[in-house]
Amino acid sequence: GVLSLDVGRHTCIVAGAEVPLTATELNVLRVLMQSPGRVTGRAQLVDAVWGVGSPVSDRTLDSHLRNLRAKLAAAGCTDAIETLHGVGLRMGSCVG
C-alpha cells in the first residue's frame, strides 16, 4: 500500500517518503495496522499502547491521534485513520 511501517527500524513510509513519528505515534499506528479494516476500541488501543490498567486519559489518546493524522496527511495520506463514533478506530484506505 501507500503506507508501510517498520517497527524494528522505527520508520514509517508514505508514498516512498519517511514520516518522522514519536515512539507513541508509531505504537498507535502499529496497533491499528495489525488488523486493517477491523475496528479497535479506544480502551483496547490504550491497553495495547500504554499497558493494561494505564491511567491514560481520552485526551492523551486524542492528542496523539491528532498529531499522527496531521503527519500522515502532510505526507499525502489524509484518510489513514478512521473514527467510528461510539465504536472505535480503524485503518483507512491509505494502507491499501
C-alpha positions as YAML, in Angstrom:
chain: A
units: angstrom
residues:
- id: 1
  name: GLY
  ca: [0.00, 0.00, 0.00]
- id: 2
  name: VAL
  ca: [0.86, 3.64, 0.19]
- id: 3
  name: LEU
  ca: [1.77, 3.40, 3.87]
- id: 4
  name: SER
  ca: [4.27, 0.99, 5.41]
- id: 5
  name: LEU
  ca: [5.67, 0.62, 8.89]
- id: 6
  name: ASP
  ca: [8.90, -0.99, 10.08]
- id: 7
  name: VAL
  ca: [8.71, -1.17, 13.87]
- id: 8
  name: GLY
  ca: [12.22, -2.62, 14.24]
- id: 9
  name: ARG
  ca: [13.73, 0.35, 12.41]
- id: 10
  name: HIS
  ca: [11.19, 2.83, 13.82]
- id: 11
  name: THR
  ca: [10.26, 4.07, 10.36]
- id: 12
  name: CYS
  ca: [7.01, 4.99, 8.70]
- id: 13
  name: ILE
  ca: [6.99, 5.41, 4.92]
- id: 14
  name: VAL
  ca: [4.20, 7.11, 2.98]
- id: 15
  name: ALA
  ca: [4.47, 7.02, -0.81]
- id: 16
  name: GLY
  ca: [8.21, 6.45, -0.60]
- id: 17
  name: ALA
  ca: [8.94, 9.28, 1.87]
- id: 18
  name: GLU
  ca: [9.81, 8.75, 5.51]
- id: 19
  name: VAL
  ca: [7.45, 10.31, 8.05]
- id: 20
  name: PRO
  ca: [9.08, 11.01, 11.44]
- id: 21
  name: LEU
  ca: [6.94, 9.66, 14.28]
- id: 22
  name: THR
  ca: [7.33, 9.64, 18.03]
- id: 23
  name: ALA
  ca: [7.51, 6.26, 19.75]
- id: 24
  name: THR
  ca: [3.90, 6.58, 20.92]
- id: 25
  name: GLU
  ca: [2.61, 7.59, 17.48]
- id: 26
  name: LEU
  ca: [4.43, 4.63, 15.97]
- id: 27
  name: ASN
  ca: [2.86, 2.28, 18.51]
- id: 28
  name: VAL
  ca: [-0.65, 3.65, 17.92]
- id: 29
  name: LEU
  ca: [-0.18, 3.14, 14.18]
- id: 30
  name: ARG
  ca: [1.28, -0.33, 14.74]
- id: 31
  name: VAL
  ca: [-1.73, -1.46, 16.75]
- id: 32
  name: LEU
  ca: [-4.17, -0.15, 14.14]
- id: 33
  name: MET
  ca: [-2.22, -1.68, 11.25]
- id: 34
  name: GLN
  ca: [-2.11, -5.12, 12.91]
- id: 35
  name: SER
  ca: [-5.73, -5.65, 11.91]
- id: 36
  name: PRO
  ca: [-6.53, -3.46, 8.89]
- id: 37
  name: GLY
  ca: [-10.22, -2.93, 8.30]
- id: 38
  name: ARG
  ca: [-11.13, -4.10, 11.80]
- id: 39
  name: VAL
  ca: [-12.31, -1.68, 14.46]
- id: 40
  name: THR
  ca: [-10.16, -1.21, 17.56]
- id: 41
  name: GLY
  ca: [-11.91, 0.20, 20.61]
- id: 42
  name: ARG
  ca: [-10.34, 3.18, 22.34]
- id: 43
  name: ALA
  ca: [-9.81, 1.24, 25.60]
- id: 44
  name: GLN
  ca: [-8.26, -1.64, 23.66]
- id: 45
  name: LEU
  ca: [-5.93, 0.81, 21.90]
- id: 46
  name: VAL
  ca: [-4.89, 2.43, 25.18]
- id: 47
  name: ASP
  ca: [-4.21, -1.00, 26.73]
- id: 48
  name: ALA
  ca: [-2.13, -2.08, 23.71]
- id: 49
  name: VAL
  ca: [-0.05, 1.11, 23.59]
- id: 50
  name: TRP
  ca: [0.36, 2.08, 27.26]
- id: 51
  name: GLY
  ca: [-0.41, -1.19, 29.07]
- id: 52
  name: VAL
  ca: [-3.44, -2.68, 30.76]
- id: 53
  name: GLY
  ca: [-4.80, -0.51, 33.55]
- id: 54
  name: SER
  ca: [-2.82, 2.53, 32.45]
- id: 55
  name: PRO
  ca: [-4.27, 5.84, 33.70]
- id: 56
  name: VAL
  ca: [-4.00, 7.44, 30.22]
- id: 57
  name: SER
  ca: [-6.95, 9.72, 29.51]
- id: 58
  name: ASP
  ca: [-9.01, 10.05, 26.33]
- id: 59
  name: ARG
  ca: [-7.46, 13.48, 25.82]
- id: 60
  name: THR
  ca: [-3.98, 11.97, 25.73]
- id: 61
  name: LEU
  ca: [-5.04, 9.44, 23.11]
- id: 62
  name: ASP
  ca: [-6.82, 12.18, 21.13]
- id: 63
  name: SER
  ca: [-3.68, 14.31, 21.18]
- id: 64
  name: HIS
  ca: [-1.52, 11.51, 19.79]
- id: 65
  name: LEU
  ca: [-4.14, 10.65, 17.17]
- id: 66
  name: ARG
  ca: [-4.39, 14.31, 16.09]
- id: 67
  name: ASN
  ca: [-0.61, 14.59, 15.71]
- id: 68
  name: LEU
  ca: [-0.37, 11.25, 13.90]
- id: 69
  name: ARG
  ca: [-3.18, 12.15, 11.49]
- id: 70
  name: ALA
  ca: [-1.58, 15.53, 10.77]
- id: 71
  name: LYS
  ca: [1.81, 13.97, 9.99]
- id: 72
  name: LEU
  ca: [0.28, 11.32, 7.72]
- id: 73
  name: ALA
  ca: [-1.92, 13.91, 5.98]
- id: 74
  name: ALA
  ca: [1.09, 16.16, 5.35]
- id: 75
  name: ALA
  ca: [2.74, 13.18, 3.65]
- id: 76
  name: GLY
  ca: [-0.31, 12.66, 1.43]
- id: 77
  name: CYS
  ca: [-2.25, 10.07, 3.40]
- id: 78
  name: THR
  ca: [-5.32, 12.01, 4.53]
- id: 79
  name: ASP
  ca: [-7.59, 9.05, 5.26]
- id: 80
  name: ALA
  ca: [-5.23, 6.77, 7.19]
- id: 81
  name: ILE
  ca: [-7.22, 6.57, 10.42]
- id: 82
  name: GLU
  ca: [-11.00, 6.45, 10.51]
- id: 83
  name: THR
  ca: [-13.09, 7.18, 13.59]
- id: 84
  name: LEU
  ca: [-16.32, 5.27, 14.06]
- id: 85
  name: HIS
  ca: [-18.08, 7.35, 16.70]
- id: 86
  name: GLY
  ca: [-19.13, 5.30, 19.69]
- id: 87
  name: VAL
  ca: [-17.25, 2.25, 18.39]
- id: 88
  name: GLY
  ca: [-13.53, 2.93, 17.91]
- id: 89
  name: LEU
  ca: [-10.88, 3.42, 15.25]
- id: 90
  name: ARG
  ca: [-9.65, 1.55, 12.21]
- id: 91
  name: MET
  ca: [-7.13, 1.96, 9.43]
- id: 92
  name: GLY
  ca: [-8.49, 3.69, 6.35]
- id: 93
  name: SER
  ca: [-7.79, 3.14, 2.70]
- id: 94
  name: CYS
  ca: [-4.28, 4.61, 2.81]
- id: 95
  name: VAL
  ca: [-2.90, 1.21, 3.81]
- id: 96
  name: GLY
  ca: [-4.05, -0.36, 0.59]
...
